[in-house]
Tab-separated table of C-alpha atoms and ligand atoms in Angstrom:
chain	number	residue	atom	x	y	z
A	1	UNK	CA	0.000	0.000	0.000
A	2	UNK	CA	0.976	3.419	-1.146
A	3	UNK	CA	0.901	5.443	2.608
A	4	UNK	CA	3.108	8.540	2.822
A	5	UNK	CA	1.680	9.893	6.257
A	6	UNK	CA	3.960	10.266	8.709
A	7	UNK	CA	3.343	9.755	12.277
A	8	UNK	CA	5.903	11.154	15.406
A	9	UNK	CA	5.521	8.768	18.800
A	10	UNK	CA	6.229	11.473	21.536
A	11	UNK	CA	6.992	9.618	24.575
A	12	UNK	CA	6.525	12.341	27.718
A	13	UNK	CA	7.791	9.987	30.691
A	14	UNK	CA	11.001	9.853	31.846
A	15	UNK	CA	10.981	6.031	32.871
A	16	UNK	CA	11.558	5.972	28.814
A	17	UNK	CA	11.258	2.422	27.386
A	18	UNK	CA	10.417	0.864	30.915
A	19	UNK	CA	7.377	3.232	30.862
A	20	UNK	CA	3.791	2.503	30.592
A	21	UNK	CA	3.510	5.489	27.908
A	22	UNK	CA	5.902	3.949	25.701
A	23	UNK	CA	4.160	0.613	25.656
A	24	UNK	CA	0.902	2.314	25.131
A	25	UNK	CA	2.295	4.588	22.202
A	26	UNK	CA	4.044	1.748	20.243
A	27	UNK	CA	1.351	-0.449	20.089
A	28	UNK	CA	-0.423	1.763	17.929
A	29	UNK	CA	2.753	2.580	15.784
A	30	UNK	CA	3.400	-0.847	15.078
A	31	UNK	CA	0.202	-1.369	14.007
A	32	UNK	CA	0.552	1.575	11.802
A	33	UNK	CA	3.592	0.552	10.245
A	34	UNK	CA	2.174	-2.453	9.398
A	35	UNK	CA	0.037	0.090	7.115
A	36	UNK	CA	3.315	1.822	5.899
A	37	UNK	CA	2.886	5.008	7.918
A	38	UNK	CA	6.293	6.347	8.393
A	39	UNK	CA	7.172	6.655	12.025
A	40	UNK	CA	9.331	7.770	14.531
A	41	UNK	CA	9.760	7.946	18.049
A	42	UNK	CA	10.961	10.786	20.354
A	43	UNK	CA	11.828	10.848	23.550
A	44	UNK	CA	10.924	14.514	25.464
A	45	UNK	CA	12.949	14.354	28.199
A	46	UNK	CA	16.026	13.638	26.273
A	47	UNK	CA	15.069	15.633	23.203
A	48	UNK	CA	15.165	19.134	25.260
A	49	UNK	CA	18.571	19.061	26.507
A	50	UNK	CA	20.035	20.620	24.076
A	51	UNK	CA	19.495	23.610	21.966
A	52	UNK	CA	19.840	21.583	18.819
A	53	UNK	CA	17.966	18.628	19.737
A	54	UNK	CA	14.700	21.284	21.144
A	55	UNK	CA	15.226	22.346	17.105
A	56	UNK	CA	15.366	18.770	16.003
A	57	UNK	CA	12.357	18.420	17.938
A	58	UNK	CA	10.929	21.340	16.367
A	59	UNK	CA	11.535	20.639	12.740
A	60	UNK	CA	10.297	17.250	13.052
A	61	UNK	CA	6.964	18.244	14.443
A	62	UNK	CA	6.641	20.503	11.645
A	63	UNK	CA	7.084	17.931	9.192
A	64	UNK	CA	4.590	15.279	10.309
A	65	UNK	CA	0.852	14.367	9.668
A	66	UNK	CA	0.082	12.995	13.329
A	67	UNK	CA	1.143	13.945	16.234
A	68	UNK	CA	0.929	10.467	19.395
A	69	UNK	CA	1.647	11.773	22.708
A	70	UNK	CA	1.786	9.278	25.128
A	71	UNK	CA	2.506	10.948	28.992
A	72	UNK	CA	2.107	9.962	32.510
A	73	UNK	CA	-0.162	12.149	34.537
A	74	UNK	CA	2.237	14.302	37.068
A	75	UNK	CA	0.302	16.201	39.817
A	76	UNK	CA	-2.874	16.166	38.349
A	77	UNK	CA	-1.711	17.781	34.977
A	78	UNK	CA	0.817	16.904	32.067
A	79	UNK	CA	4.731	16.594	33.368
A	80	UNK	CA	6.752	19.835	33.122
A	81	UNK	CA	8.590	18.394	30.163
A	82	UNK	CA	5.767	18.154	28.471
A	83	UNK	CA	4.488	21.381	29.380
A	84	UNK	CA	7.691	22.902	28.020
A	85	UNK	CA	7.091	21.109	24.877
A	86	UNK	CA	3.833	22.499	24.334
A	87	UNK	CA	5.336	26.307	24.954
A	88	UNK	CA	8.216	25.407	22.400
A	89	UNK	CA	5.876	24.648	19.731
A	90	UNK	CA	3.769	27.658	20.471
A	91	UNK	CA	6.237	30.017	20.149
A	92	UNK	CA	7.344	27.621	16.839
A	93	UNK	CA	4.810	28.660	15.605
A	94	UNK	CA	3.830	32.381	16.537
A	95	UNK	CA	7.056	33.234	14.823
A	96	UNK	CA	6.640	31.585	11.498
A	97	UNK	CA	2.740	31.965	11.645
A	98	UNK	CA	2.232	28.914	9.384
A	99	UNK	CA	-1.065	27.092	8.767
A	100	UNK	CA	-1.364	23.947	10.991
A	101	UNK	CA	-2.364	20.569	9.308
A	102	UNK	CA	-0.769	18.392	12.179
A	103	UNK	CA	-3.294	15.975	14.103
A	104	UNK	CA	-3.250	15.441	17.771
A	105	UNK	CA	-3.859	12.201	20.161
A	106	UNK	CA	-2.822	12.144	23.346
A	107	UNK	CA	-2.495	8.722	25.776
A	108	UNK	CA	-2.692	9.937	29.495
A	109	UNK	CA	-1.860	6.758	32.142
A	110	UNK	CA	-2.139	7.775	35.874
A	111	UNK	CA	-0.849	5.369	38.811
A	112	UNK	CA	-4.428	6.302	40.383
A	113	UNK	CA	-6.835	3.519	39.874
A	114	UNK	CA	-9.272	5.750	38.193
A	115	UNK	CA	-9.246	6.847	35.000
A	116	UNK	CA	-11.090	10.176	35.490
A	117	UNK	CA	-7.984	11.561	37.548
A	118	UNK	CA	-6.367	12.242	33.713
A	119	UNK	CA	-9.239	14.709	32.333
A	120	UNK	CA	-7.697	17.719	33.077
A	121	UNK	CA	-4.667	17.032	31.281
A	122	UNK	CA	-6.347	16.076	28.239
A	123	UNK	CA	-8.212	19.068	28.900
A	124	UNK	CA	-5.028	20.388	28.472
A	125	UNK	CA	-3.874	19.025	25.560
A	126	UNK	CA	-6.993	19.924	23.701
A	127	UNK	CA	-6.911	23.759	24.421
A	128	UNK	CA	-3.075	23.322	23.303
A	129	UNK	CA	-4.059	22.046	19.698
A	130	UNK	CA	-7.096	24.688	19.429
A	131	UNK	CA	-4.113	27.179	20.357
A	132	UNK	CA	-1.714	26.453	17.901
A	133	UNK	CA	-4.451	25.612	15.196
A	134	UNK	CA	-3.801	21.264	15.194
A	135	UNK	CA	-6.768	19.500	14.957
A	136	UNK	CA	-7.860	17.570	18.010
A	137	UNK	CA	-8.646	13.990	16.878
A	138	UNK	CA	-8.520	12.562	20.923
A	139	UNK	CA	-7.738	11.729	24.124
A	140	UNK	CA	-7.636	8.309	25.679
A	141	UNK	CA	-6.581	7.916	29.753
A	142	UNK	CA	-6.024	4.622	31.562
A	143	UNK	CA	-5.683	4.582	35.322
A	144	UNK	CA	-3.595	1.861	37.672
A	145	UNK	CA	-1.140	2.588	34.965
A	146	UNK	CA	1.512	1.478	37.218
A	147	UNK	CA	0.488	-2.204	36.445
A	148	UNK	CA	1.907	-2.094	32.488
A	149	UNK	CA	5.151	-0.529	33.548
A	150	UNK	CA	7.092	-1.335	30.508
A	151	UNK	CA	6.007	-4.778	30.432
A	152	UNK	CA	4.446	-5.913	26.449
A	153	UNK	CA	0.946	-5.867	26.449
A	154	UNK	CA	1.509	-9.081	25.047
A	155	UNK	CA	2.802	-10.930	27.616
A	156	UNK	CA	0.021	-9.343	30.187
A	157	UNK	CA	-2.514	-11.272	30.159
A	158	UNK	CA	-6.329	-10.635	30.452
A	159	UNK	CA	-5.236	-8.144	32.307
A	160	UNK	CA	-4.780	-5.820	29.285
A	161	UNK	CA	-7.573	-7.196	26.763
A	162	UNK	CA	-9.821	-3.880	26.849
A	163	UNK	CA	-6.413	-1.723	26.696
A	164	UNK	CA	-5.508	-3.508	23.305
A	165	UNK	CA	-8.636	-2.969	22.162
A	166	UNK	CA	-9.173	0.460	22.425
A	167	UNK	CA	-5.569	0.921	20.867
A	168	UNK	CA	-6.533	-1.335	17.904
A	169	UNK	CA	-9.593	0.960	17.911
A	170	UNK	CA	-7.351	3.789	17.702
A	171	UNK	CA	-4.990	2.390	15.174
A	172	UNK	CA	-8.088	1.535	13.018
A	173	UNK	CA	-9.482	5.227	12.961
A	174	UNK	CA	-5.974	6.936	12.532
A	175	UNK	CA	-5.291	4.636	9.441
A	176	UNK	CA	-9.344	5.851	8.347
A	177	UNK	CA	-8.491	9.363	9.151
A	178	UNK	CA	-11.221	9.465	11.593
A	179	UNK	CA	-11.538	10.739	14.957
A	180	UNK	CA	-10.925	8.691	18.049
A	181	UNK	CA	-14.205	6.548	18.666
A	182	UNK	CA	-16.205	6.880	21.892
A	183	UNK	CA	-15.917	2.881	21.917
A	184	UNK	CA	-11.776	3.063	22.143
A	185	UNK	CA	-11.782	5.471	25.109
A	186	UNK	CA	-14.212	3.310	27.627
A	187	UNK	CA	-12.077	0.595	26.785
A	188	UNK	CA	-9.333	2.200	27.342
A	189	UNK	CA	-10.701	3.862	30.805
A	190	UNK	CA	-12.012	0.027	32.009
A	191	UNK	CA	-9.567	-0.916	35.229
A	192	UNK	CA	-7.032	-2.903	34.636
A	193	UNK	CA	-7.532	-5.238	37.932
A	194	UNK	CA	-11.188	-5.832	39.366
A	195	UNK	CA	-10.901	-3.998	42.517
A	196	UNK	CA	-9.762	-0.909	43.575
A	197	UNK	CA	-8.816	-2.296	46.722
A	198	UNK	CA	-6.424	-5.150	45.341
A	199	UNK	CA	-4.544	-2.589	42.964
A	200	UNK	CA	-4.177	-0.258	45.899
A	201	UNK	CA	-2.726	-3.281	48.043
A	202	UNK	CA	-0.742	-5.017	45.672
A	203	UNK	CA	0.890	-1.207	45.501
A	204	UNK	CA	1.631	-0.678	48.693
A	205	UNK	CA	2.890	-4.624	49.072
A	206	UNK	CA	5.828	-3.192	46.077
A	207	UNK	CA	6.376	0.184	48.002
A	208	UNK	CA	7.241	-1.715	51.061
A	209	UNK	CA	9.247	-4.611	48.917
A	210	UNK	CA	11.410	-1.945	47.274
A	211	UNK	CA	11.996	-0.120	50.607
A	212	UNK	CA	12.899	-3.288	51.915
A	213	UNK	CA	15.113	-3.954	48.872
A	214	UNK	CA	16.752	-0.181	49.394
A	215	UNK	CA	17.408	-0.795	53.471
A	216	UNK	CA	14.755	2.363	53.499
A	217	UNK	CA	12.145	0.161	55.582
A	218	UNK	CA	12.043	1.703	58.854
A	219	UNK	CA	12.237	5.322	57.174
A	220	UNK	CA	9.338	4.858	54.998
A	221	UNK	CA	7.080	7.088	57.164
A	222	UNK	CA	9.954	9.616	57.400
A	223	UNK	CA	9.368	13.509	57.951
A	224	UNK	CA	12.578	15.131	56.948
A	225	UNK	CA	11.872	18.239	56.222
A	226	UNK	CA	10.165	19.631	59.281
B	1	UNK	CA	2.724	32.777	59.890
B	2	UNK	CA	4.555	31.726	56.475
B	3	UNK	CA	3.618	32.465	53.031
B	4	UNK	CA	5.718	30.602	49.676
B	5	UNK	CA	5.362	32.139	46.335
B	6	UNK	CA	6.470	30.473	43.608
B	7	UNK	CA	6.925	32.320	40.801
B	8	UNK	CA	6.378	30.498	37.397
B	9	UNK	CA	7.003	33.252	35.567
B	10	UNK	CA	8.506	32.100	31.473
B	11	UNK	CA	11.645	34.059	31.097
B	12	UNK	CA	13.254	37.132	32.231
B	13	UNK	CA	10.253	39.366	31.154
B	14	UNK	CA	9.244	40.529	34.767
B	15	UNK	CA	5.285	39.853	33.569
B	16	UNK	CA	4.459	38.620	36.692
B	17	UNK	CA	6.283	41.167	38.685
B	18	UNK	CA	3.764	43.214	39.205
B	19	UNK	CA	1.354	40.680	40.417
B	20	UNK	CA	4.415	39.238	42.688
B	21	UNK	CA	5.054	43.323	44.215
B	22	UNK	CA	1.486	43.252	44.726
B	23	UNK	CA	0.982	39.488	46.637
B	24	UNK	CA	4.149	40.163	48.881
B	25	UNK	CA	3.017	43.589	49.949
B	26	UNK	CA	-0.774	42.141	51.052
B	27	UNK	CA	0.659	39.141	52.366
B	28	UNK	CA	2.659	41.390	54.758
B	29	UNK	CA	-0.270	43.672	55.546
B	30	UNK	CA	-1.537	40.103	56.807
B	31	UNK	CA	1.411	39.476	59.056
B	32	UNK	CA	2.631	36.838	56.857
B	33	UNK	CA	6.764	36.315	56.742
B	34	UNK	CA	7.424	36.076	52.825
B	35	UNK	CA	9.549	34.143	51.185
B	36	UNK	CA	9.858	34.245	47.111
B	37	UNK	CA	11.386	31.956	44.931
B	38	UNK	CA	11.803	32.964	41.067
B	39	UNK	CA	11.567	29.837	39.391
B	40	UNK	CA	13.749	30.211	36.266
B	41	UNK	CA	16.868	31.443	38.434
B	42	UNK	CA	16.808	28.160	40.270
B	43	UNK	CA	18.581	25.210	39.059
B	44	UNK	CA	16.105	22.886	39.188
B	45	UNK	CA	15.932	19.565	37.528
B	46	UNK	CA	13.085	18.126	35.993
B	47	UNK	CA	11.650	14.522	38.295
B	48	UNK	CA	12.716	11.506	36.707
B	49	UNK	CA	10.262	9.251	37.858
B	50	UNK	CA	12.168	6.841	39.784
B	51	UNK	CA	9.846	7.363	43.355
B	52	UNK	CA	13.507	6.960	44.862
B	53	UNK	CA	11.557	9.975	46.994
B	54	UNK	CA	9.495	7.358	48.338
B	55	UNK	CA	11.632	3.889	48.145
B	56	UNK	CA	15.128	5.044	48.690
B	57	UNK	CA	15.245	8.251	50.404
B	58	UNK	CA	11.753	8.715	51.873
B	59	UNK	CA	10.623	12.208	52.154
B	60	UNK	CA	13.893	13.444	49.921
B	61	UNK	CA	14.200	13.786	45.885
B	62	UNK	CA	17.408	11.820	45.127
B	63	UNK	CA	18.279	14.518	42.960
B	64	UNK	CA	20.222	16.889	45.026
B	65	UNK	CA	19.427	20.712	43.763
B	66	UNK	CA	17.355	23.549	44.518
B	67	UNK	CA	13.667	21.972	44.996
B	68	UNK	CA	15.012	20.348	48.032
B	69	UNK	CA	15.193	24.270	49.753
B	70	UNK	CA	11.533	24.688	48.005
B	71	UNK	CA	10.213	21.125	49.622
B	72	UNK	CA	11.287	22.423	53.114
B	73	UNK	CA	10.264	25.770	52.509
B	74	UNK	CA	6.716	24.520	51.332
B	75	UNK	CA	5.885	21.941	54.024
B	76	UNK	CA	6.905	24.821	56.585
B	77	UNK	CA	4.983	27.341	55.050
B	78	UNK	CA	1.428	27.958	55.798
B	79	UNK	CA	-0.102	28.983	52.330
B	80	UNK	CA	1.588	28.742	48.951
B	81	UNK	CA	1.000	31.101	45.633
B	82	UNK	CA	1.388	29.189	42.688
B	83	UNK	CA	1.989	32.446	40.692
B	84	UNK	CA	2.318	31.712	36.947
B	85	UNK	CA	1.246	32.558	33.392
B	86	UNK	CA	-2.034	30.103	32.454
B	87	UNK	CA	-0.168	27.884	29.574
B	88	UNK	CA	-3.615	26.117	27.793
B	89	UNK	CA	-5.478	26.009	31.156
B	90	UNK	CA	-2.628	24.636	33.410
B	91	UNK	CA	0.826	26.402	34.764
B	92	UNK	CA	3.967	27.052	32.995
B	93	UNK	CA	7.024	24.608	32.491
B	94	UNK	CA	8.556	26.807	35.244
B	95	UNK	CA	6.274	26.144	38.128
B	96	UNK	CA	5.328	22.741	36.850
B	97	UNK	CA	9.461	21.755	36.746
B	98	UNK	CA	8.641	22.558	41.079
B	99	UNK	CA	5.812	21.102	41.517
B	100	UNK	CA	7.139	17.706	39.780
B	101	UNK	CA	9.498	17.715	42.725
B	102	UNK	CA	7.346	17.892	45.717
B	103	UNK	CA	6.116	14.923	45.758
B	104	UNK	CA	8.566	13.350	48.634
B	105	UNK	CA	6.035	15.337	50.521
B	106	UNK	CA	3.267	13.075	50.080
B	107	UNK	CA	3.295	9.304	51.644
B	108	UNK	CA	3.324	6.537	48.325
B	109	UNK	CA	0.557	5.100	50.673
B	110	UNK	CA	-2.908	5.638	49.678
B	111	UNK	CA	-6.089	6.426	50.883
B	112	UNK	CA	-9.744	7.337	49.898
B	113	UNK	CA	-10.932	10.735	49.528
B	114	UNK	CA	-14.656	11.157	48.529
B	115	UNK	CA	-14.608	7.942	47.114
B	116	UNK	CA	-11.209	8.447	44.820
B	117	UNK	CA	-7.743	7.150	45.745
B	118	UNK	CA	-5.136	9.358	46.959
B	119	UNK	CA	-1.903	9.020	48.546
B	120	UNK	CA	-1.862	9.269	52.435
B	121	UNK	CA	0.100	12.652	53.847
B	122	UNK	CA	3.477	11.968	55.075
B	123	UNK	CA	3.339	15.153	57.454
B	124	UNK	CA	0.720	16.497	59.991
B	125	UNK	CA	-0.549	19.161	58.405
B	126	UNK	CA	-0.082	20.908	54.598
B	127	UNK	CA	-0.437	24.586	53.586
B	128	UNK	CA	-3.068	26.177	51.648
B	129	UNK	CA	-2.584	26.848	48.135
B	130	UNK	CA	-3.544	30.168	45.964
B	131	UNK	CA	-3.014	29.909	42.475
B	132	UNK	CA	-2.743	33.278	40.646
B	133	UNK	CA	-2.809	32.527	36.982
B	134	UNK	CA	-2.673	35.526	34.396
B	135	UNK	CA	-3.163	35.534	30.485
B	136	UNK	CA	-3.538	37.746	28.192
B	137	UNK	CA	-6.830	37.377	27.187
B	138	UNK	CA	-9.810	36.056	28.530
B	139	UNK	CA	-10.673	32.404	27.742
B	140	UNK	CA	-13.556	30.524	29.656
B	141	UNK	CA	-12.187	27.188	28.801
B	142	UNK	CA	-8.562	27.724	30.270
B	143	UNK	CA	-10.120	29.570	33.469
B	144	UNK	CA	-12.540	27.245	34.261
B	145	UNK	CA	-9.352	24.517	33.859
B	146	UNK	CA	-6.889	26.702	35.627
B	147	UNK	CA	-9.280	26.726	38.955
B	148	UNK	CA	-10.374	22.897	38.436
B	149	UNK	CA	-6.333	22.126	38.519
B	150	UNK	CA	-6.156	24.417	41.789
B	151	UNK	CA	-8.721	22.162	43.431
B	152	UNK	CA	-7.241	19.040	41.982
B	153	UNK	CA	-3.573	19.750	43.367
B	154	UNK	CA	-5.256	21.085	46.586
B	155	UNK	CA	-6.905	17.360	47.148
B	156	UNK	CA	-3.784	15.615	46.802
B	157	UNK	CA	-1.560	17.641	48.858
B	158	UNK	CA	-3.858	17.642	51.526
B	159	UNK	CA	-4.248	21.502	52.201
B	160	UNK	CA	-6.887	22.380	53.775
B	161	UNK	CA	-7.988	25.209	51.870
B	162	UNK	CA	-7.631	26.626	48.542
B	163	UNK	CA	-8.569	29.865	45.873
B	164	UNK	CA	-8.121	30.270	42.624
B	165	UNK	CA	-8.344	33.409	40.213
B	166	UNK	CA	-6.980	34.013	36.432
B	167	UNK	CA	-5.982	37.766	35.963
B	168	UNK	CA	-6.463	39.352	32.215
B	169	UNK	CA	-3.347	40.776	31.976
B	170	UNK	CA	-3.463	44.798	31.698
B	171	UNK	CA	-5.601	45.798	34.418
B	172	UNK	CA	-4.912	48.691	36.808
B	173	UNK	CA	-3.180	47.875	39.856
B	174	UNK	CA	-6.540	48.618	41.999
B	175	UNK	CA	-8.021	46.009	40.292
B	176	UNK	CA	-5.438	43.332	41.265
B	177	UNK	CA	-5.131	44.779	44.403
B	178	UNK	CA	-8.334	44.370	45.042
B	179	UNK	CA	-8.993	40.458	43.360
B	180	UNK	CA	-5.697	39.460	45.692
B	181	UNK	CA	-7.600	40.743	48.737
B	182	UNK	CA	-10.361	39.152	47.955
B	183	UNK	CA	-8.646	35.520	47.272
B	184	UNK	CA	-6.662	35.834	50.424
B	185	UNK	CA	-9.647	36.337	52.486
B	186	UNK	CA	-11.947	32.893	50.494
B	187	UNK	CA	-8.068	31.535	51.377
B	188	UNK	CA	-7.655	32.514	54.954
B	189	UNK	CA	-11.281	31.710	55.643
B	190	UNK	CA	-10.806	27.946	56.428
B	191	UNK	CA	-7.394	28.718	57.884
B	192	UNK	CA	-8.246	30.541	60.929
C	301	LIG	C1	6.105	13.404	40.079
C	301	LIG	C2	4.986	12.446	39.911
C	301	LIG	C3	3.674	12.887	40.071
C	301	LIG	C4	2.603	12.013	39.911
C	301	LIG	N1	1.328	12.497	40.063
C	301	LIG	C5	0.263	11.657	39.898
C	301	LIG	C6	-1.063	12.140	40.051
C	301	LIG	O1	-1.310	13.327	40.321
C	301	LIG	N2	-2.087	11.261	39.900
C	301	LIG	C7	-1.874	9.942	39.589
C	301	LIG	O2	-2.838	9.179	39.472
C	301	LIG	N3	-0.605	9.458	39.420
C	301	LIG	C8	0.460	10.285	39.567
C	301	LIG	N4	1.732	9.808	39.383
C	301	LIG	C9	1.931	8.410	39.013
C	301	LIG	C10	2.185	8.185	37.516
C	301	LIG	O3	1.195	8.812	36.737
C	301	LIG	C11	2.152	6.679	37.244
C	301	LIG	O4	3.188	6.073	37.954
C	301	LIG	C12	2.233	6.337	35.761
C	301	LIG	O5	1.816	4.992	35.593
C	301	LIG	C13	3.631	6.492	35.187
C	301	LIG	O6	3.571	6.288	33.792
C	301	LIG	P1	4.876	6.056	32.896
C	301	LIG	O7	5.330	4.654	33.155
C	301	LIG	O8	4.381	6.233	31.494
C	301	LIG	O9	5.894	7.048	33.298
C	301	LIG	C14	2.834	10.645	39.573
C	301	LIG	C15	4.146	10.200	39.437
C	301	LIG	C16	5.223	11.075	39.615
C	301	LIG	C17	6.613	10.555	39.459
């Protein structure tokens, strides 16, 4: 198939490839090269470092069709990285005052068990593309995020089934052209593990085994600062 | 009692300054001891999402710069300003490069609030936050986020009170002078 869109795979967590937003984002881009999208993937926290890579970063956001950004949620909003990002490409753009045709999804996860923690930050991202003129195709936001950590979707289970289908939801529309369905984000904001309570416990059991692992056992309850 | 402002303001461009002059010189009217930090002179590195703050050092960043003076400063202060520019409803990269560091202040524990998980408060007690956003022009959207964001933030830190208020950038100085008042009286409310 003759398929000359390009797609960019921005990555917004630091944890890199061990992250659940880097799992998330290149399930859908191997589906879309399977379609012979071209695709690439960046990640932010490396990318600003420098002066020449924030212009790599730059030039290559100017020169793709879609736009994936996959981030974790970091105090209830998008991580500063990302944040910085989004001011980079705004003031990109408010100096060469060119007409937008880039497309926009962004994949929120949250350690929270609830989905709904993410809205604001794909509120976020949504006033961001009406701002710079991109067009808003969707948002998708998983919660208990802490669960895929890196880990292939493939190799997790049930766990994962209504996460892989809202991303081959996703990958369907983006290689229609169409928005993100309604269908692929309730999927994608089902929990991951029955209860509430067992995520939640099984968290705190891996706090506590890391601690342990660290010698920081006994100073988990700390107060340092006061 | 202690007041924290951080300043989120973008560059060197001293937008926010007048807002800042403005917050410091009510706050002291108030009997508040002041303390100001200007984000983008700090060397401040962004989190890198390793929860060593909870699992290695708990209570400290392992990253050893600036944002451990802000993390001391803030869980000794009584009321913080989040004082920033409104970047598509939510704060700047400046404030937001902060705020990804305090969270050695919270416990990785968790715990319900009104039904939704949270993480448990490592500390006693937490101060109120203000958040002061300004833009250029009105936009419902971004206010209405701006304020939702305050509340959000305000829930997981644990504060027990918070305001909120976007300022169209231009106004006469009365007119701030006047909104501050007003949002450190709806902030002080709860705190007395
Ligand atoms: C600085 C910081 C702030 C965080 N704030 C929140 C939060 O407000 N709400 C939430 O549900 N999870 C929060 N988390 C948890 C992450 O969203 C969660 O661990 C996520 O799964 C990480 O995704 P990643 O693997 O793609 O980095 C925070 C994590 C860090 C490091």
């Amino acid at each position: 198939m003759n398929n000359t869109r390009k797609v960019i795979l921005l990555i917004g967590s630091p944890r890199g490839v061990y992250s659940t937003s880097s799992v998330l984002g290149n399930y859908i881009l191997k589906k879309l090269e399977e379609q012979n999208f071209k695709t690439e993937v960046l990640h932010i926290h490396s990318q600003l470092k420098s002066q020449s890579k924030r212009e790599q970063l730059l030039d290559k956001i100017e020169n793709v069709d879609l736009i994936l950004l996959a981030f974790p949620l970091y105090v209830d909003t998008l991580p500063a990285p990302v944040i910085r990002t989004f001011e980079l490409i705004a003031e990109n753009i408010s100096e060469k005052q060119q007409e937008r045709t880039q497309k926009l999804i962004a994949i929120v996860n949250c350690g929270f068990p609830e989905a709904s923690h993410n809205r604001y930050a794909l509120a976020t991202c949504e006033q961001f593309a009406l701002e710079t003129g991109m067009q808003w195709i969707g948002g998708l936001s998983l919660g208990m995020g802490g669960a895929i950590s890196g880990k292939s979707l493939d190799k997790l289970g049930g766990m994962v089934t209504n996460v892989k289908k809202s991303l081959d939801l996703v990958s369907e529309s983006i290689i229609k052209d169409e928005k993100i369905s309604e269908k692929a984000i309730e999927y994608m904001a089902k929990p991951l593990l029955p209860s509430k309570w067992l995520y939640t416990f099984m968290g705190s059991i891996s706090w506590r085994i890391q601690a342990l692992k660290n010698k920081a056992y006994s100073k988990l309850n700390d107060t340092p600062f006061i | 009692m202690k007041a924290l402002i951080l300043n989120g303001e973008k560059d060197n461009k001293a937008s926010l300054n007048k807002y800042s002059k403005i917050i410091i010189k009510e706050l002291e009217n108030r009997d508040y001891e002041v303390n100001t930090v200007i984000l983008y002179e700090e060397k401040i590195a962004d989190c890198i999402g390793c929860f060593g703050c909870w699992i290695k050092k708990p209570g400290i960043c392992v990253i050893d710069d600036y944002a451990h003076k802000i993390a001391t400063m803030f869980i000794n202060s009584d009321l913080i300003i989040y004082l920033t520019p409104v970047v598509f409803g939510g704060y700047s990269y400046q404030l937001k490069k902060a705020l990804d560091r305090m969270i050695p202040l919270i416990s990785p524990f968790f715990i319900k609030v009104d039904g939704e998980i949270h993480h448990k408060p490592r500390y006693k007690e937490y101060p109120s936050i203000l958040g002061i956003g300004v833009m250029s022009e009105f936009e419902k959207e971004q206010v209405e986020l701006f304020n939702d964001l305050i509340k959000r933030n305000s829930i997981n830190l644990h504060s027990p009170n918070y305001a909120s208020e976007v300022f169209v950038k231009n106004k006469d100085i009365d007119h701030i002078q006047q909104g501050i008042n007003n949002l450190l009286n709806r902030v002080s409310d709860k705190n007395e």
